[in-house]
């Protein structure tokens, strides 16, 4: 199972040293020969020269979570200050966990940070069986003895009520009105004691709680991102709905809930839009469910967060699954979805050309990579081919921000063995399957993290690599230094690099 995470800023300081850290979920990691896909989380601490090779590793058993096959611990990772003590905390999704007592029900573990670092001895464990939460754990079919709800498969942190405590949004693959994986999002609010059940919300398209109606495999919540689109001081929540029917027989939409001071998320003024019909016409192939990825950043520097929506299955210039990104600007009235910008590999000034199977936008991340005050947008193109013989090696396109928005400051790209980027292109590396940003060296400029989960390591195919490109104030991406990290790498002997680990498929967001 190759898990790919939508990514925005990955930055979080989990050891209190003033440098943001690299947090990688490894949900496909096995524990010995007996248990497959148990998972783990690896943390490479930041420092003056970027991330360190000396990683720490968190396994389920370290925090009191039973290790079971298919747990997928680390399938999603989110960073937020849930208790408001000024130190970042860590939320880890384990969507395969057995709960009450159904395998696949899922749970989320939350680790709080104090002056000594992350406290592994007092993890908060959340599931739909937690007292006080709306809804409950349910079987996939009566008498099946299993659940497919996967609580914790996607996570996003933000302060939805503007009270100074971060809150957590959790995807649930909820069945509604008899439709499997119609989807829902559980929201837990922060407090001085951390996340708590009080005031929790369960959002879905059932009974008009959110615009639209539930349908089979809508996947409400398959992508989550937070940002303050109307700059009112409370974060808003963007929710991917990849199976949402749209005009022309295609599928894929985005719902947006707006945060309000003291009140939290509300359906008042909520949006539901299809990116491919919100701007200039663009051919999108009919599909049972389009992939939707999300990232937020202030690409035009106007103080309002903007929303980037990746659709890696869109056709461009007749090239199937070439992929594209739609960017809607934030404004005092909310998101301006009717006048967005479309970015793809045939856009003016973008290196390369659109090709079938590129899947641009399968991953997204926002950050100021050149220190000019405008956020930039990194878009993974994991299906790009280095040559006719080197398929799916992958590229990452970077659309630089300006007053004109994402792409207005030009575009660049990152590719293995080009410029400062290490290693070489190989078939099925899938460089760019996951991307994230963090200011690892605390120089005020964001750095770019790129996952290549299909990359072989030390003879182990599909073990996976993570690439670090340090941003440079006033320069171009990678001006300073590039590095790479892998399991069993220099200084990291916490885990062996093994076939099918897919290290680099999930970053914290």
mmCIF file of N, CA and C in Angstrom, residues 391-493:
data_model
loop_
_atom_site.group_PDB
_atom_site.id
_atom_site.type_symbol
_atom_site.label_atom_id
_atom_site.label_comp_id
_atom_site.label_asym_id
_atom_site.label_seq_id
_atom_site.Cartn_x
_atom_site.Cartn_y
_atom_site.Cartn_z
ATOM 1 N N UNK A 391 10.675 5.307 -16.726
ATOM 2 C CA UNK A 391 9.295 5.721 -16.529
ATOM 3 C C UNK A 391 9.023 6.010 -15.060
ATOM 4 N N UNK A 392 8.161 7.003 -14.819
ATOM 5 C CA UNK A 392 7.707 7.339 -13.464
ATOM 6 C C UNK A 392 8.874 7.627 -12.521
ATOM 7 N N UNK A 393 9.909 8.251 -13.031
ATOM 8 C CA UNK A 393 11.016 8.647 -12.161
ATOM 9 C C UNK A 393 10.628 9.856 -11.318
ATOM 10 N N UNK A 394 9.887 10.815 -11.909
ATOM 11 C CA UNK A 394 9.315 11.914 -11.149
ATOM 12 C C UNK A 394 10.088 13.212 -11.177
ATOM 13 N N UNK A 395 9.344 14.299 -11.021
ATOM 14 C CA UNK A 395 9.852 15.672 -10.980
ATOM 15 C C UNK A 395 8.982 16.445 -9.993
ATOM 16 N N UNK A 396 9.480 17.554 -9.494
ATOM 17 C CA UNK A 396 8.673 18.496 -8.715
ATOM 18 C C UNK A 396 8.735 19.854 -9.393
ATOM 19 N N UNK A 397 7.575 20.399 -9.743
ATOM 20 C CA UNK A 397 7.503 21.750 -10.295
ATOM 21 C C UNK A 397 7.269 22.751 -9.171
ATOM 22 N N UNK A 398 7.905 23.911 -9.255
ATOM 23 C CA UNK A 398 7.740 24.973 -8.261
ATOM 24 C C UNK A 398 7.208 26.212 -8.961
ATOM 25 N N UNK A 399 6.047 26.689 -8.512
ATOM 26 C CA UNK A 399 5.425 27.900 -9.047
ATOM 27 C C UNK A 399 5.653 29.012 -8.019
ATOM 28 N N UNK A 400 6.490 29.988 -8.388
ATOM 29 C CA UNK A 400 6.867 31.035 -7.441
ATOM 30 C C UNK A 400 5.761 32.076 -7.322
ATOM 31 N N UNK A 401 5.547 32.551 -6.087
ATOM 32 C CA UNK A 401 4.512 33.541 -5.826
ATOM 33 C C UNK A 401 4.962 34.949 -6.161
ATOM 34 N N UNK A 402 3.966 35.818 -6.346
ATOM 35 C CA UNK A 402 4.186 37.249 -6.584
ATOM 36 C C UNK A 402 2.859 37.939 -6.339
ATOM 37 N N UNK A 403 2.802 39.239 -6.542
ATOM 38 C CA UNK A 403 1.528 39.944 -6.383
ATOM 39 C C UNK A 403 0.468 39.401 -7.332
ATOM 40 N N UNK A 404 0.908 38.745 -8.398
ATOM 41 C CA UNK A 404 -0.027 38.149 -9.356
ATOM 42 C C UNK A 404 -0.457 36.747 -8.938
ATOM 43 N N UNK A 405 0.081 36.234 -7.834
ATOM 44 C CA UNK A 405 -0.308 34.923 -7.353
ATOM 45 C C UNK A 405 0.692 33.847 -7.709
ATOM 46 N N UNK A 406 0.312 32.595 -7.429
ATOM 47 C CA UNK A 406 1.191 31.455 -7.700
ATOM 48 C C UNK A 406 1.525 31.388 -9.183
ATOM 49 N N UNK A 407 2.800 31.260 -9.487
ATOM 50 C CA UNK A 407 3.251 31.224 -10.866
ATOM 51 C C UNK A 407 3.599 32.585 -11.419
ATOM 52 N N UNK A 408 3.138 33.647 -10.749
ATOM 53 C CA UNK A 408 3.427 34.990 -11.224
ATOM 54 C C UNK A 408 4.886 35.365 -11.104
ATOM 55 N N UNK A 409 5.605 34.663 -10.224
ATOM 56 C CA UNK A 409 7.031 34.921 -10.055
ATOM 57 C C UNK A 409 7.900 33.968 -10.839
ATOM 58 N N UNK A 410 7.290 33.268 -11.812
ATOM 59 C CA UNK A 410 8.032 32.315 -12.612
ATOM 60 C C UNK A 410 7.900 30.905 -12.077
ATOM 61 N N UNK A 411 8.602 29.976 -12.706
ATOM 62 C CA UNK A 411 8.514 28.577 -12.320
ATOM 63 C C UNK A 411 9.876 27.919 -12.448
ATOM 64 N N UNK A 412 10.098 26.890 -11.663
ATOM 65 C CA UNK A 412 11.314 26.101 -11.728
ATOM 66 C C UNK A 412 10.973 24.650 -11.471
ATOM 67 N N UNK A 413 11.986 23.820 -11.350
ATOM 68 C CA UNK A 413 11.715 22.417 -11.091
ATOM 69 C C UNK A 413 12.878 21.799 -10.336
ATOM 70 N N UNK A 414 12.611 20.671 -9.698
ATOM 71 C CA UNK A 414 13.636 19.870 -9.036
ATOM 72 C C UNK A 414 13.570 18.462 -9.600
ATOM 73 N N UNK A 415 14.737 17.891 -9.882
ATOM 74 C CA UNK A 415 14.816 16.546 -10.452
ATOM 75 C C UNK A 415 16.110 15.907 -9.992
ATOM 76 N N UNK A 416 16.092 14.620 -9.784
ATOM 77 C CA UNK A 416 17.287 13.927 -9.348
ATOM 78 C C UNK A 416 18.412 14.082 -10.378
ATOM 79 N N UNK A 417 19.612 14.300 -9.853
ATOM 80 C CA UNK A 417 20.823 14.440 -10.656
ATOM 81 C C UNK A 417 20.787 15.670 -11.560
ATOM 82 N N UNK A 418 19.999 16.669 -11.173
ATOM 83 C CA UNK A 418 19.980 17.951 -11.882
ATOM 84 C C UNK A 418 20.307 19.039 -10.859
ATOM 85 N N UNK A 419 21.321 19.852 -11.144
ATOM 86 C CA UNK A 419 21.733 20.874 -10.188
ATOM 87 C C UNK A 419 22.267 20.245 -8.916
ATOM 88 N N UNK A 420 21.791 20.725 -7.763
ATOM 89 C CA UNK A 420 22.306 20.241 -6.482
ATOM 90 C C UNK A 420 21.608 18.979 -5.996
ATOM 91 N N UNK A 421 20.570 18.522 -6.699
ATOM 92 C CA UNK A 421 19.808 17.365 -6.223
ATOM 93 C C UNK A 421 20.621 16.091 -6.430
ATOM 94 N N UNK A 422 20.742 15.313 -5.375
ATOM 95 C CA UNK A 422 21.563 14.113 -5.415
ATOM 96 C C UNK A 422 20.806 12.937 -6.042
ATOM 97 N N UNK A 423 21.527 11.813 -6.188
ATOM 98 C CA UNK A 423 21.007 10.560 -6.710
ATOM 99 C C UNK A 423 20.727 10.680 -8.212
ATOM 100 N N UNK A 424 20.203 9.642 -8.814
ATOM 101 C CA UNK A 424 19.935 9.623 -10.255
ATOM 102 C C UNK A 424 18.502 9.160 -10.496
ATOM 103 N N UNK A 425 17.962 9.551 -11.651
ATOM 104 C CA UNK A 425 16.627 9.109 -12.034
ATOM 105 C C UNK A 425 16.618 7.610 -12.306
ATOM 106 N N UNK A 426 15.637 6.942 -11.728
ATOM 107 C CA UNK A 426 15.428 5.525 -11.999
ATOM 108 C C UNK A 426 13.937 5.283 -12.167
ATOM 109 N N UNK A 427 13.597 4.268 -12.940
ATOM 110 C CA UNK A 427 12.194 3.952 -13.167
ATOM 111 C C UNK A 427 11.497 3.670 -11.841
ATOM 112 N N UNK A 428 10.296 4.214 -11.710
ATOM 113 C CA UNK A 428 9.401 3.975 -10.570
ATOM 114 C C UNK A 428 9.899 4.583 -9.263
ATOM 115 N N UNK A 429 10.865 5.517 -9.320
ATOM 116 C CA UNK A 429 11.269 6.242 -8.097
ATOM 117 C C UNK A 429 10.100 7.025 -7.529
ATOM 118 N N UNK A 430 9.284 7.616 -8.417
ATOM 119 C CA UNK A 430 8.141 8.446 -8.023
ATOM 120 C C UNK A 430 8.586 9.618 -7.142
ATOM 121 N N UNK A 431 9.681 10.235 -7.540
ATOM 122 C CA UNK A 431 10.175 11.469 -6.918
ATOM 123 C C UNK A 431 9.064 12.526 -7.000
ATOM 124 N N UNK A 432 8.635 13.031 -5.846
ATOM 125 C CA UNK A 432 7.535 13.990 -5.814
ATOM 126 C C UNK A 432 6.198 13.391 -5.437
ATOM 127 N N UNK A 433 6.162 12.098 -5.085
ATOM 128 C CA UNK A 433 4.900 11.500 -4.643
ATOM 129 C C UNK A 433 4.387 12.179 -3.383
ATOM 130 N N UNK A 434 5.297 12.750 -2.590
ATOM 131 C CA UNK A 434 4.928 13.575 -1.437
ATOM 132 C C UNK A 434 5.885 14.750 -1.374
ATOM 133 N N UNK A 435 5.374 15.926 -1.006
ATOM 134 C CA UNK A 435 6.203 17.113 -0.821
ATOM 135 C C UNK A 435 5.743 17.843 0.430
ATOM 136 N N UNK A 436 6.655 18.606 1.021
ATOM 137 C CA UNK A 436 6.328 19.387 2.211
ATOM 138 C C UNK A 436 7.346 20.501 2.340
ATOM 139 N N UNK A 437 7.055 21.474 3.195
ATOM 140 C CA UNK A 437 7.993 22.559 3.468
ATOM 141 C C UNK A 437 8.187 22.725 4.968
ATOM 142 N N UNK A 438 9.368 23.199 5.343
ATOM 143 C CA UNK A 438 9.680 23.510 6.736
ATOM 144 C C UNK A 438 10.939 24.377 6.747
ATOM 145 N N UNK A 439 11.065 25.251 7.732
ATOM 146 C CA UNK A 439 12.281 26.056 7.867
ATOM 147 C C UNK A 439 13.231 25.299 8.788
ATOM 148 N N UNK A 440 13.975 24.373 8.218
ATOM 149 C CA UNK A 440 14.805 23.456 8.993
ATOM 150 C C UNK A 440 16.009 24.142 9.620
ATOM 151 N N UNK A 441 16.582 25.153 8.940
ATOM 152 C CA UNK A 441 17.784 25.820 9.441
ATOM 153 C C UNK A 441 17.496 27.171 10.075
ATOM 154 N N UNK A 442 16.201 27.506 10.234
ATOM 155 C CA UNK A 442 15.776 28.729 10.930
ATOM 156 C C UNK A 442 16.403 29.985 10.336
ATOM 157 N N UNK A 443 16.520 30.040 8.995
ATOM 158 C CA UNK A 443 17.063 31.231 8.350
ATOM 159 C C UNK A 443 15.969 32.138 7.807
ATOM 160 N N UNK A 444 14.709 31.816 8.129
ATOM 161 C CA UNK A 444 13.595 32.634 7.698
ATOM 162 C C UNK A 444 13.075 32.307 6.321
ATOM 163 N N UNK A 445 13.672 31.322 5.665
ATOM 164 C CA UNK A 445 13.243 30.883 4.348
ATOM 165 C C UNK A 445 12.890 29.404 4.413
ATOM 166 N N UNK A 446 11.761 29.042 3.843
ATOM 167 C CA UNK A 446 11.337 27.654 3.903
ATOM 168 C C UNK A 446 12.197 26.762 3.016
ATOM 169 N N UNK A 447 12.321 25.513 3.424
ATOM 170 C CA UNK A 447 13.051 24.499 2.687
ATOM 171 C C UNK A 447 12.051 23.478 2.140
ATOM 172 N N UNK A 448 12.456 22.755 1.117
ATOM 173 C CA UNK A 448 11.557 21.830 0.444
ATOM 174 C C UNK A 448 11.973 20.392 0.714
ATOM 175 N N UNK A 449 11.005 19.583 1.112
ATOM 176 C CA UNK A 449 11.195 18.153 1.324
ATOM 177 C C UNK A 449 10.454 17.397 0.230
ATOM 178 N N UNK A 450 11.128 16.423 -0.354
ATOM 179 C CA UNK A 450 10.553 15.666 -1.464
ATOM 180 C C UNK A 450 10.713 14.174 -1.170
ATOM 181 N N UNK A 451 9.626 13.448 -1.242
ATOM 182 C CA UNK A 451 9.672 12.008 -1.067
ATOM 183 C C UNK A 451 9.768 11.290 -2.400
ATOM 184 N N UNK A 452 10.600 10.257 -2.431
ATOM 185 C CA UNK A 452 10.684 9.357 -3.582
ATOM 186 C C UNK A 452 10.480 7.941 -3.041
ATOM 187 N N UNK A 453 9.235 7.584 -2.718
ATOM 188 C CA UNK A 453 8.981 6.327 -1.996
ATOM 189 C C UNK A 453 9.266 5.072 -2.804
ATOM 190 N N UNK A 454 9.395 5.199 -4.127
ATOM 191 C CA UNK A 454 9.699 4.020 -4.929
ATOM 192 C C UNK A 454 11.183 3.790 -5.137
ATOM 193 N N UNK A 455 12.023 4.655 -4.576
ATOM 194 C CA UNK A 455 13.462 4.575 -4.793
ATOM 195 C C UNK A 455 14.055 3.390 -4.051
ATOM 196 N N UNK A 456 14.898 2.642 -4.725
ATOM 197 C CA UNK A 456 15.591 1.544 -4.074
ATOM 198 C C UNK A 456 16.718 2.050 -3.199
ATOM 199 N N UNK A 457 16.994 1.328 -2.117
ATOM 200 C CA UNK A 457 18.048 1.696 -1.169
ATOM 201 C C UNK A 457 18.800 0.434 -0.773
ATOM 202 N N UNK A 458 20.101 0.454 -0.971
ATOM 203 C CA UNK A 458 20.973 -0.642 -0.535
ATOM 204 C C UNK A 458 20.437 -2.001 -0.971
ATOM 205 N N UNK A 459 19.981 -2.059 -2.221
ATOM 206 C CA UNK A 459 19.498 -3.317 -2.778
ATOM 207 C C UNK A 459 18.061 -3.638 -2.461
ATOM 208 N N UNK A 460 17.405 -2.786 -1.683
ATOM 209 C CA UNK A 460 16.000 -3.015 -1.330
ATOM 210 C C UNK A 460 15.117 -2.132 -2.204
ATOM 211 N N UNK A 461 14.391 -2.704 -3.184
ATOM 212 C CA UNK A 461 13.521 -1.874 -4.019
ATOM 213 C C UNK A 461 12.381 -1.284 -3.206
ATOM 214 N N UNK A 462 11.949 -0.109 -3.618
ATOM 215 C CA UNK A 462 10.792 0.551 -2.992
ATOM 216 C C UNK A 462 10.992 0.793 -1.495
ATOM 217 N N UNK A 463 12.228 0.953 -1.071
ATOM 218 C CA UNK A 463 12.487 1.291 0.329
ATOM 219 C C UNK A 463 12.203 2.763 0.590
ATOM 220 N N UNK A 464 12.581 3.630 -0.370
ATOM 221 C CA UNK A 464 12.213 5.036 -0.287
ATOM 222 C C UNK A 464 13.296 5.962 0.225
ATOM 223 N N UNK A 465 13.307 7.184 -0.332
ATOM 224 C CA UNK A 465 14.224 8.247 0.061
ATOM 225 C C UNK A 465 13.458 9.529 0.330
ATOM 226 N N UNK A 466 14.047 10.394 1.144
ATOM 227 C CA UNK A 466 13.558 11.757 1.354
ATOM 228 C C UNK A 466 14.683 12.718 0.987
ATOM 229 N N UNK A 467 14.378 13.695 0.131
ATOM 230 C CA UNK A 467 15.335 14.702 -0.302
ATOM 231 C C UNK A 467 15.047 16.030 0.393
ATOM 232 N N UNK A 468 16.103 16.712 0.787
ATOM 233 C CA UNK A 468 16.014 18.034 1.410
ATOM 234 C C UNK A 468 16.673 19.047 0.491
ATOM 235 N N UNK A 469 15.955 20.111 0.129
ATOM 236 C CA UNK A 469 16.514 21.215 -0.632
ATOM 237 C C UNK A 469 16.355 22.476 0.205
ATOM 238 N N UNK A 470 17.463 23.067 0.612
ATOM 239 C CA UNK A 470 17.409 24.247 1.463
ATOM 240 C C UNK A 470 17.123 25.490 0.635
ATOM 241 N N UNK A 471 16.127 26.243 1.058
ATOM 242 C CA UNK A 471 15.818 27.497 0.406
ATOM 243 C C UNK A 471 16.827 28.571 0.783
ATOM 244 N N UNK A 472 17.017 29.516 -0.124
ATOM 245 C CA UNK A 472 18.013 30.562 0.102
ATOM 246 C C UNK A 472 17.363 31.937 -0.001
ATOM 247 N N UNK A 473 17.509 32.787 1.028
ATOM 248 C CA UNK A 473 16.973 34.149 0.916
ATOM 249 C C UNK A 473 17.538 34.864 -0.304
ATOM 250 N N UNK A 474 16.671 35.359 -1.146
ATOM 251 C CA UNK A 474 17.101 36.087 -2.318
ATOM 252 C C UNK A 474 17.670 35.222 -3.418
ATOM 253 N N UNK A 475 17.622 33.899 -3.251
ATOM 254 C CA UNK A 475 18.196 33.007 -4.250
ATOM 255 C C UNK A 475 17.155 32.067 -4.818
ATOM 256 N N UNK A 476 17.629 31.065 -5.503
ATOM 257 C CA UNK A 476 16.742 30.058 -6.064
ATOM 258 C C UNK A 476 16.825 28.798 -5.232
ATOM 259 N N UNK A 477 15.842 27.969 -5.373
ATOM 260 C CA UNK A 477 15.753 26.760 -4.577
ATOM 261 C C UNK A 477 17.008 25.901 -4.750
ATOM 262 N N UNK A 478 17.570 25.480 -3.622
ATOM 263 C CA UNK A 478 18.731 24.621 -3.686
ATOM 264 C C UNK A 478 20.041 25.366 -3.846
ATOM 265 N N UNK A 479 20.032 26.696 -3.713
ATOM 266 C CA UNK A 479 21.273 27.453 -3.819
ATOM 267 C C UNK A 479 22.292 27.029 -2.752
ATOM 268 N N UNK A 480 21.766 26.653 -1.570
ATOM 269 C CA UNK A 480 22.673 26.402 -0.464
ATOM 270 C C UNK A 480 23.157 24.963 -0.408
ATOM 271 N N UNK A 481 22.225 24.030 -0.329
ATOM 272 C CA UNK A 481 22.629 22.656 -0.057
ATOM 273 C C UNK A 481 21.475 21.718 -0.336
ATOM 274 N N UNK A 482 21.833 20.501 -0.717
ATOM 275 C CA UNK A 482 20.857 19.430 -0.886
ATOM 276 C C UNK A 482 21.335 18.236 -0.083
ATOM 277 N N UNK A 483 20.411 17.455 0.423
ATOM 278 C CA UNK A 483 20.790 16.254 1.163
ATOM 279 C C UNK A 483 19.687 15.227 0.995
ATOM 280 N N UNK A 484 19.941 13.995 1.431
ATOM 281 C CA UNK A 484 18.908 12.966 1.362
ATOM 282 C C UNK A 484 18.990 12.078 2.591
ATOM 283 N N UNK A 485 17.855 11.472 2.913
ATOM 284 C CA UNK A 485 17.716 10.667 4.119
ATOM 285 C C UNK A 485 16.994 9.373 3.768
ATOM 286 N N UNK A 486 17.373 8.314 4.453
ATOM 287 C CA UNK A 486 16.693 7.044 4.247
ATOM 288 C C UNK A 486 16.862 6.193 5.492
ATOM 289 N N UNK A 487 16.046 5.177 5.599
ATOM 290 C CA UNK A 487 16.145 4.298 6.752
ATOM 291 C C UNK A 487 17.446 3.495 6.650
ATOM 292 N N UNK A 488 18.126 3.368 7.779
ATOM 293 C CA UNK A 488 19.428 2.722 7.843
ATOM 294 C C UNK A 488 20.496 3.565 7.161
ATOM 295 N N UNK A 489 20.220 4.878 7.033
ATOM 296 C CA UNK A 489 21.199 5.777 6.444
ATOM 297 C C UNK A 489 22.238 6.205 7.456
ATOM 298 N N UNK A 490 23.140 7.125 7.079
ATOM 299 C CA UNK A 490 24.182 7.591 8.001
ATOM 300 C C UNK A 490 23.564 8.150 9.283
ATOM 301 N N UNK A 491 23.928 7.582 10.407
ATOM 302 C CA UNK A 491 23.416 8.060 11.679
ATOM 303 C C UNK A 491 22.031 7.568 12.031
ATOM 304 N N UNK A 492 21.341 6.926 11.083
ATOM 305 C CA UNK A 492 19.981 6.444 11.336
ATOM 306 C C UNK A 492 19.967 4.926 11.180
ATOM 307 N N UNK A 493 20.195 4.235 12.273
ATOM 308 C CA UNK A 493 20.180 2.776 12.240
ATOM 309 C C UNK A 493 18.978 2.258 13.032
#
